[in-house]
Short mmCIF file of C-alpha atoms and ligand atoms in Angstrom, two decimals:
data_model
loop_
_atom_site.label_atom_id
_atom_site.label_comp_id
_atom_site.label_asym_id
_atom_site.label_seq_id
_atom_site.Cartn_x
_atom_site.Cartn_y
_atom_site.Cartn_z
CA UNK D 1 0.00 0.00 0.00
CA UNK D 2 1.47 3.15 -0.85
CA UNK D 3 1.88 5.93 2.04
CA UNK D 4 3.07 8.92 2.50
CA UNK D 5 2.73 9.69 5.95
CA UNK D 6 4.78 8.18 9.30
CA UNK D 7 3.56 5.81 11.36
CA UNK D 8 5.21 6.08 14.30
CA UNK D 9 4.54 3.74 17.46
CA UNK D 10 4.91 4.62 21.78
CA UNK D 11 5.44 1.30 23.21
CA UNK D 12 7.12 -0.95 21.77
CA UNK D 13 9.43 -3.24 24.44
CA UNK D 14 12.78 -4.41 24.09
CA UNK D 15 14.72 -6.51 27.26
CA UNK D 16 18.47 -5.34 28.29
CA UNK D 17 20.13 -8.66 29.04
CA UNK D 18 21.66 -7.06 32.90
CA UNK D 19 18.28 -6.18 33.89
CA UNK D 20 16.84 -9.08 32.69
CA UNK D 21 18.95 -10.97 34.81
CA UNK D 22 17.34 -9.61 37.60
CA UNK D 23 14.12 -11.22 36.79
CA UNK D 24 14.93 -15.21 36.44
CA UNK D 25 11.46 -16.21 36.20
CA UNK D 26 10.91 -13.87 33.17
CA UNK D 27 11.90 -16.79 30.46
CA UNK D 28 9.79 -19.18 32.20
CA UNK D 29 6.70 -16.71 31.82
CA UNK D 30 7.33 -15.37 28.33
CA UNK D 31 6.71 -17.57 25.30
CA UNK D 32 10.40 -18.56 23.31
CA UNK D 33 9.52 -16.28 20.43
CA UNK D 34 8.31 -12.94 22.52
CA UNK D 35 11.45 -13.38 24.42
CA UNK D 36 13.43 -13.50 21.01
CA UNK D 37 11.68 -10.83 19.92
CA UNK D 38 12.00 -8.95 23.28
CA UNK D 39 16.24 -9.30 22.87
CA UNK D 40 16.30 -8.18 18.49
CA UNK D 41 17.00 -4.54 18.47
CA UNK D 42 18.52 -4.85 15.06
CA UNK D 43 17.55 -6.32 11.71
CA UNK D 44 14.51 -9.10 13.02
CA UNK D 45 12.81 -6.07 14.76
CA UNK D 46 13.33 -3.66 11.97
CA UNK D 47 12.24 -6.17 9.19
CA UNK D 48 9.09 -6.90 11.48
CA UNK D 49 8.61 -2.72 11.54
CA UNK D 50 9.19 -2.79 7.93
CA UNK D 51 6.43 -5.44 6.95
CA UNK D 52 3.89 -4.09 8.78
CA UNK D 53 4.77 -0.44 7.48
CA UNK D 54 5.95 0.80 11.00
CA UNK D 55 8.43 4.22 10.19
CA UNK D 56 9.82 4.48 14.29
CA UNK D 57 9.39 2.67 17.36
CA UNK D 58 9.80 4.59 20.79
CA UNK D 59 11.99 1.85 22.54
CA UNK D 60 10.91 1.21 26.15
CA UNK D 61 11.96 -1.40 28.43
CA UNK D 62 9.81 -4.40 29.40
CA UNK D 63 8.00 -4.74 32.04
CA UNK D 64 8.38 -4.65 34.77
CA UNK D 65 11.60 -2.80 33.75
CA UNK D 66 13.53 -1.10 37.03
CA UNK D 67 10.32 -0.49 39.54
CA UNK D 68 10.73 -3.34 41.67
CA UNK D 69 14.71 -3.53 41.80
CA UNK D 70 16.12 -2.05 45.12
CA UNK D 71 18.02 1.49 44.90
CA UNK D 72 21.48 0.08 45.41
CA UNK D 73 21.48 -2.31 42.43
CA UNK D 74 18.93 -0.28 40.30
CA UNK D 75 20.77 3.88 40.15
CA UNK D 76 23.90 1.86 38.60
CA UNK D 77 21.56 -0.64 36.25
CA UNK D 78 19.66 2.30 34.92
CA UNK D 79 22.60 4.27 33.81
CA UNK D 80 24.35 0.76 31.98
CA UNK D 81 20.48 0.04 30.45
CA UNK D 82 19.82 3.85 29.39
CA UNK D 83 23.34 4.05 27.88
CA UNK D 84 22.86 0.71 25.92
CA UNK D 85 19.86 1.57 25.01
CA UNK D 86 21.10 5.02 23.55
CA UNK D 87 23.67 3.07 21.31
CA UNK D 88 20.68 0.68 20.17
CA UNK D 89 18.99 4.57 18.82
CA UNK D 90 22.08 5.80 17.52
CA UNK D 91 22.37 2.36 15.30
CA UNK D 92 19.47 3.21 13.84
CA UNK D 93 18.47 6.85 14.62
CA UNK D 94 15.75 6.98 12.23
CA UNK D 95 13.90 4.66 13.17
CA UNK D 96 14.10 4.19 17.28
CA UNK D 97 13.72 6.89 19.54
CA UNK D 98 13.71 5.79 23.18
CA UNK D 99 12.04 6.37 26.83
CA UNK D 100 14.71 6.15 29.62
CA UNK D 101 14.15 3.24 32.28
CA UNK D 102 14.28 4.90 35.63
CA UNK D 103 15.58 3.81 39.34
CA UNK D 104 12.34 4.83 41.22
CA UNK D 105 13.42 3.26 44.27
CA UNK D 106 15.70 6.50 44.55
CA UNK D 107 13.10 8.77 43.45
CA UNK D 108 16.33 11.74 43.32
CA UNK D 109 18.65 9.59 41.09
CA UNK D 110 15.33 8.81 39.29
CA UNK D 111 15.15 12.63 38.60
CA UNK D 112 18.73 12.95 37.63
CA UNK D 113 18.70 10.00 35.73
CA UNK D 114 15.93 11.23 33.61
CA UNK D 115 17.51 14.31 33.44
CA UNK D 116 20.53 12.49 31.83
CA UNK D 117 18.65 10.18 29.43
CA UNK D 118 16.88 13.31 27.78
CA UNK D 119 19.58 15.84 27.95
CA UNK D 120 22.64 14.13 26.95
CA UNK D 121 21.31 11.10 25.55
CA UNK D 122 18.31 12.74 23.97
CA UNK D 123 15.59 10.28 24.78
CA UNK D 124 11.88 11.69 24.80
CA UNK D 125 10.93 10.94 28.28
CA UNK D 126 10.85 7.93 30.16
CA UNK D 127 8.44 4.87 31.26
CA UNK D 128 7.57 3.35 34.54
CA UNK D 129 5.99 0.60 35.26
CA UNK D 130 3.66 0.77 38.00
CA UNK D 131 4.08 0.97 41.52
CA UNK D 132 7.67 0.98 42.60
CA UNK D 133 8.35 -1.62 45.15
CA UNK D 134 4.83 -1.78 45.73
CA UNK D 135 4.87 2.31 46.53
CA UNK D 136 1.80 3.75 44.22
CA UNK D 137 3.54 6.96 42.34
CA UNK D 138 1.28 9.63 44.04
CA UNK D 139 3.48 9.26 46.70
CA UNK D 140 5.27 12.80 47.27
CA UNK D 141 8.26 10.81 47.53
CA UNK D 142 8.30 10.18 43.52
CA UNK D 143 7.15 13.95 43.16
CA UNK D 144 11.09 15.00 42.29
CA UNK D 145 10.50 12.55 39.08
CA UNK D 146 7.59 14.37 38.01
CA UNK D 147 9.15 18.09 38.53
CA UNK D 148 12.26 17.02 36.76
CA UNK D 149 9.70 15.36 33.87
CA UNK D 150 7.81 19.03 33.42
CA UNK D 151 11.08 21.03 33.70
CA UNK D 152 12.59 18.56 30.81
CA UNK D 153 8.98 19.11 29.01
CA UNK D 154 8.97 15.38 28.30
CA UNK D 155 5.93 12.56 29.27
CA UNK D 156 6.06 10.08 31.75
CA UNK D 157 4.43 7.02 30.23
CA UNK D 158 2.96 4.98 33.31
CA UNK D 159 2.99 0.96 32.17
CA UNK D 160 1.23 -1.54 33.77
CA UNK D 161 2.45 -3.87 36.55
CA UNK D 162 0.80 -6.71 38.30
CA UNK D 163 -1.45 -6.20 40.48
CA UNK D 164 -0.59 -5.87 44.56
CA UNK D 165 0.17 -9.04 46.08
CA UNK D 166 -2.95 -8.11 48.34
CA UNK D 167 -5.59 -8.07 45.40
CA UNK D 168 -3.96 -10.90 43.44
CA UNK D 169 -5.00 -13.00 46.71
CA UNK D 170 -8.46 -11.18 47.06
CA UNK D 171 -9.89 -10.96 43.56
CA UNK D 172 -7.95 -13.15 41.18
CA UNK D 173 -6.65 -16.17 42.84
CA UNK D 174 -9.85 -18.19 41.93
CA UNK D 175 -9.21 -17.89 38.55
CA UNK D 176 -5.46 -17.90 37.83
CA UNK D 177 -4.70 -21.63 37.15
CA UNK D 178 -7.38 -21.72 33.92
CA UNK D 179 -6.84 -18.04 33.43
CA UNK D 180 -3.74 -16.55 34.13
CA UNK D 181 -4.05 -13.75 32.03
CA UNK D 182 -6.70 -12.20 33.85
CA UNK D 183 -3.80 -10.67 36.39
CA UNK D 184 -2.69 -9.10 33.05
CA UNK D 185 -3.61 -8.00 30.15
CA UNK D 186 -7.22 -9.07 30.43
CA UNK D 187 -8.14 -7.15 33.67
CA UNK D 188 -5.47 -7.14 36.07
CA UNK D 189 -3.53 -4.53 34.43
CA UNK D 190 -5.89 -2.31 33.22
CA UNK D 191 -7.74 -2.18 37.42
CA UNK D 192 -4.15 -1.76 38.55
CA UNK D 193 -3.28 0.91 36.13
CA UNK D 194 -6.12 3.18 36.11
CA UNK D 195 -6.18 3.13 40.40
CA UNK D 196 -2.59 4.86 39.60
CA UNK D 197 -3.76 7.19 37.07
CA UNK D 198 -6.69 8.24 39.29
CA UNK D 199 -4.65 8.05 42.82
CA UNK D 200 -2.60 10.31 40.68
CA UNK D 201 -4.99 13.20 39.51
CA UNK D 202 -6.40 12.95 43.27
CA UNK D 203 -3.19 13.75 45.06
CA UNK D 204 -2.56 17.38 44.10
CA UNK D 205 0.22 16.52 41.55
CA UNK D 206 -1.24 17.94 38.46
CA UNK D 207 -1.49 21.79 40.68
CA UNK D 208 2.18 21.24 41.68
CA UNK D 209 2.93 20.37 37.86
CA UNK D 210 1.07 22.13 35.66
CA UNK D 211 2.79 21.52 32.27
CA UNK D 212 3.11 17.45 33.41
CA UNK D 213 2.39 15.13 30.81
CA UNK D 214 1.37 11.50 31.72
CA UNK D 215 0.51 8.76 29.12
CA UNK D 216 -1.70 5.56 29.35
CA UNK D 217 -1.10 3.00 27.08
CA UNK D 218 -4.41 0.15 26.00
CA UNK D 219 -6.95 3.48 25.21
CA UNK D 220 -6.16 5.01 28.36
CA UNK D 221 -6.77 1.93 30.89
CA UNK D 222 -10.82 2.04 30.16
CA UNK D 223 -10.25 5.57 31.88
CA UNK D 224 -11.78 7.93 29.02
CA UNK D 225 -15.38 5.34 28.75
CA UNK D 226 -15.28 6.44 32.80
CA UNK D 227 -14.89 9.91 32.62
CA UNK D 228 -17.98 10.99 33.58
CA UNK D 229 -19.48 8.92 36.27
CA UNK D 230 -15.60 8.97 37.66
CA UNK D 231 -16.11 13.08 37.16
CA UNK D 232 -19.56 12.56 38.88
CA UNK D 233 -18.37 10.80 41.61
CA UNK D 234 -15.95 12.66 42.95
CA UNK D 235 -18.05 16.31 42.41
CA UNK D 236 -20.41 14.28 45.40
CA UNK D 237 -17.19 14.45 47.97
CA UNK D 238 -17.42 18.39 47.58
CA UNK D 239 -13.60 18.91 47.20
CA UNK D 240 -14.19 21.34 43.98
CA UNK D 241 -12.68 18.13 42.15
CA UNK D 242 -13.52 17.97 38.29
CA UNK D 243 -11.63 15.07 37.43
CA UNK D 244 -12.14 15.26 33.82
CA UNK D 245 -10.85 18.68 33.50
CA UNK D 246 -7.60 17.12 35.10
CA UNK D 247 -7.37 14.14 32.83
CA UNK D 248 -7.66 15.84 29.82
CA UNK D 249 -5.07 18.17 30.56
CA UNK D 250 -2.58 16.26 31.74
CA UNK D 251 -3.14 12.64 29.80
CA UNK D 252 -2.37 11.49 26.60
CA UNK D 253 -3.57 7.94 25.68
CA UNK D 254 -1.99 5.56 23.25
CA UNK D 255 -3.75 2.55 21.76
CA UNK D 256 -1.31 -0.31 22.49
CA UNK D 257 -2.81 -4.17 22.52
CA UNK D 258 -6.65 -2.53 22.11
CA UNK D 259 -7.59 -2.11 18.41
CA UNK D 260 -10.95 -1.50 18.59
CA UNK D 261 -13.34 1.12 16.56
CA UNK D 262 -15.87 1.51 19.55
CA UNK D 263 -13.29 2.08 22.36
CA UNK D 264 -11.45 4.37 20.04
CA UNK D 265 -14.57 6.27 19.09
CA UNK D 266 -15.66 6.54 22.84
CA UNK D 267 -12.04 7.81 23.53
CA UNK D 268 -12.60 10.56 20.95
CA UNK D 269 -15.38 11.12 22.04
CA UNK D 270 -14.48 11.80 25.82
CA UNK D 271 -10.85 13.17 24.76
CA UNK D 272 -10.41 14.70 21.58
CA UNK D 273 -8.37 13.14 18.92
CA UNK D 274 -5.17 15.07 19.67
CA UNK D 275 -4.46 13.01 22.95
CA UNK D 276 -4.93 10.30 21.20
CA UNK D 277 -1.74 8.37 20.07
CA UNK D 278 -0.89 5.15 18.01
CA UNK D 279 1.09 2.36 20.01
CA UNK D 280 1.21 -1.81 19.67
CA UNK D 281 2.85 -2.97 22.51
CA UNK D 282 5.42 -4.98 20.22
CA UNK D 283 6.15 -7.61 20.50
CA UNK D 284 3.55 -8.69 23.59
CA UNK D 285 1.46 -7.37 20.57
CA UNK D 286 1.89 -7.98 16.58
CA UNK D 287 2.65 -5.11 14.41
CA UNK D 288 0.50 -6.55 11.69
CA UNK D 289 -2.29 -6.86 13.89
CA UNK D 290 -1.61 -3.23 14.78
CA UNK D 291 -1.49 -1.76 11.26
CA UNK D 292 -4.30 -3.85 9.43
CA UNK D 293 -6.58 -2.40 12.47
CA UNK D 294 -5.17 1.27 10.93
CA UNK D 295 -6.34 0.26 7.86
CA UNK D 296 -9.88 0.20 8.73
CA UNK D 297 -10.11 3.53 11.01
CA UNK D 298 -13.34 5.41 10.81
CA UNK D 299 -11.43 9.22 10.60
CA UNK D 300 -10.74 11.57 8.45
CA UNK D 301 -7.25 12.08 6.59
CA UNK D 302 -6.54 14.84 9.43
CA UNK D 303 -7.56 12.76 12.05
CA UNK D 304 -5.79 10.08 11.16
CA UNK D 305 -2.34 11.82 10.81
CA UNK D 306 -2.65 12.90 14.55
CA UNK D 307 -3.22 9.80 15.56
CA UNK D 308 -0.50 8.09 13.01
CA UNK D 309 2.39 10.26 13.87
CA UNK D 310 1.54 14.00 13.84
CA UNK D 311 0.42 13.97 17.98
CA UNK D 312 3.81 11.60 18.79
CA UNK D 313 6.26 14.26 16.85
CA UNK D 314 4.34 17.03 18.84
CA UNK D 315 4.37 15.38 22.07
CA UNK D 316 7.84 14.42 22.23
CA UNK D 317 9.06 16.87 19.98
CA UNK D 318 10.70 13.96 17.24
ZN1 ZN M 401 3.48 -2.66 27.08
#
């Protein structure tokens, strides 16, 4: 099919082999050809790009990256992953960009690190995923991350994790043996996720940031079809909260893993079309899948280059 415009996709994962070694039970969990996938930042990844008409992929770590790696071993891992990861752009500096992997168990080497990444190694911002060490991020201990991410001018994009240990036990036990990706990507993440977001808007940070930028990946965690009864809600507690006004200020949502024309529609609907961002989730995700979806989008030309590429190069400036 002939193009002429980018397609440029926000989170696509990669694995750095140090930090993977961290996480031993990560090749038992991940099918043999995700984790191949997961290690190719060279010519597999870029033919798979290249057959499914992908232009540039935003590297980002894998879950669940540096967030639940102590302080002591993570400060020094982040600096080795960031670095390798800036020589994987330069390779190939057309088509990657990247979003630094931070060591949010020292939320002030966090900040410099980011600092770092975007400055000197000129990444576009950086992801976390989830709770760090089981800490939710509205904690004003992770606030330094967030100033340092609205100084910079650059998003945070907030992944999912598993869920707490807690509500794993609670409300998903049952289930886990026939259905273990209901922790994941069927429900687990998305509950998980969007209590962040939400814990987020509700603790104040968004008045001590102004300019921060925060995106949601899977059509914003189910968080735009919410926005008004979530809106509603909260008006009841009388705290002069207008939660909607908040989240579509300060969130951008990509559509990683969730091709679907209703939730999309619902998400312009709620959000506008210029928070709204294209993303796989490569290679959890197929790029094929991702692309053939694009095919079929019910927008206009306009439309459809914001969402393609035009809101990514705004957003983080490419
Ligand atoms: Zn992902």
């Amino acid at each position: 099919m002939a193009r002429t415009r980018q397609i440029i996709a926000l989170e696509e994962h990669y694995l750095d082999a140090e930090v993977k070694a961290h996480f031993s039970s990560l090749d038992a969990a991940l099918p043999a050809p995700v984790l191949s996938r997961l290690e190719d930042v060279g010519q597999g990844r870029l033919a798979d790009m290249d057959a499914a008409g992908i232009d540039v992929e935003v590297l980002s770590h894998a879950p669940p990256s540096l967030q639940r790696i102590d302080a002591e071993s993570a400060v020094p891992l982040a600096r080795r992953a960031n670095d390798r990861l800036y020589e994987t752009v330069r390779a190939h500096p057309l088509r990657f960009a990247a979003f630094a992997a931070l060591p949010t168990a020292d939320p002030k080497a966090a900040a410099e690190e980011l600092e770092r990444s975007v400055s000197r190694l000129g990444f576009k911002g950086a992801m976390i995923h989830g709770p760090s060490q089981g800490v939710f991020l509205d904690d004003k201990r992770f606030w330094p991350i967030f100033e340092r991410a609205e100084a910079l001018d650059v998003p945070v994009y907030l992944h999912p994790a598993n869920p707490h240990p807690a509500v794993v036990e609670a409300y998903y036990r049952d289930y886990l043996k026939d259905y273990p990706s209901l922790l994941r990507a069927a429900w687990g993440f998305t509950v998980e996720t969007a209590t962040e977001a939400i814990r987020l808007v509700l603790s104040g940070l968004f008045e001590a940031y102004p300019r921060l930028q925060i995106i949601l990946g899977h059509m914003g965690e189910g968080l735009p079809f919410y926005l008004w009864r979530i809106t509603m809600g909260l008006a009841r507690d009388g705290k002069g909260m207008n939660f909607r006004d908040v989240f579509c200020a300060h969130f951008h949502i990509t559509t990683s893993g969730f091709f679907s024309h209703p939730a999309l529609l619902s998400c312009l609907m709620e959000m506008g079309i210029d928070r709204i961002l294209f993303s796989v989730d490569y290679p959890f995700v197929d790029n094929l899948a991702a692309t053939k979806w694009l095919e079929t989008l019910p927008l206009c030309a306009e439309d459809r280059e914001k969402l393609l590429c035009g809101n990514a190069k705004r957003l983080l400036k490419l």
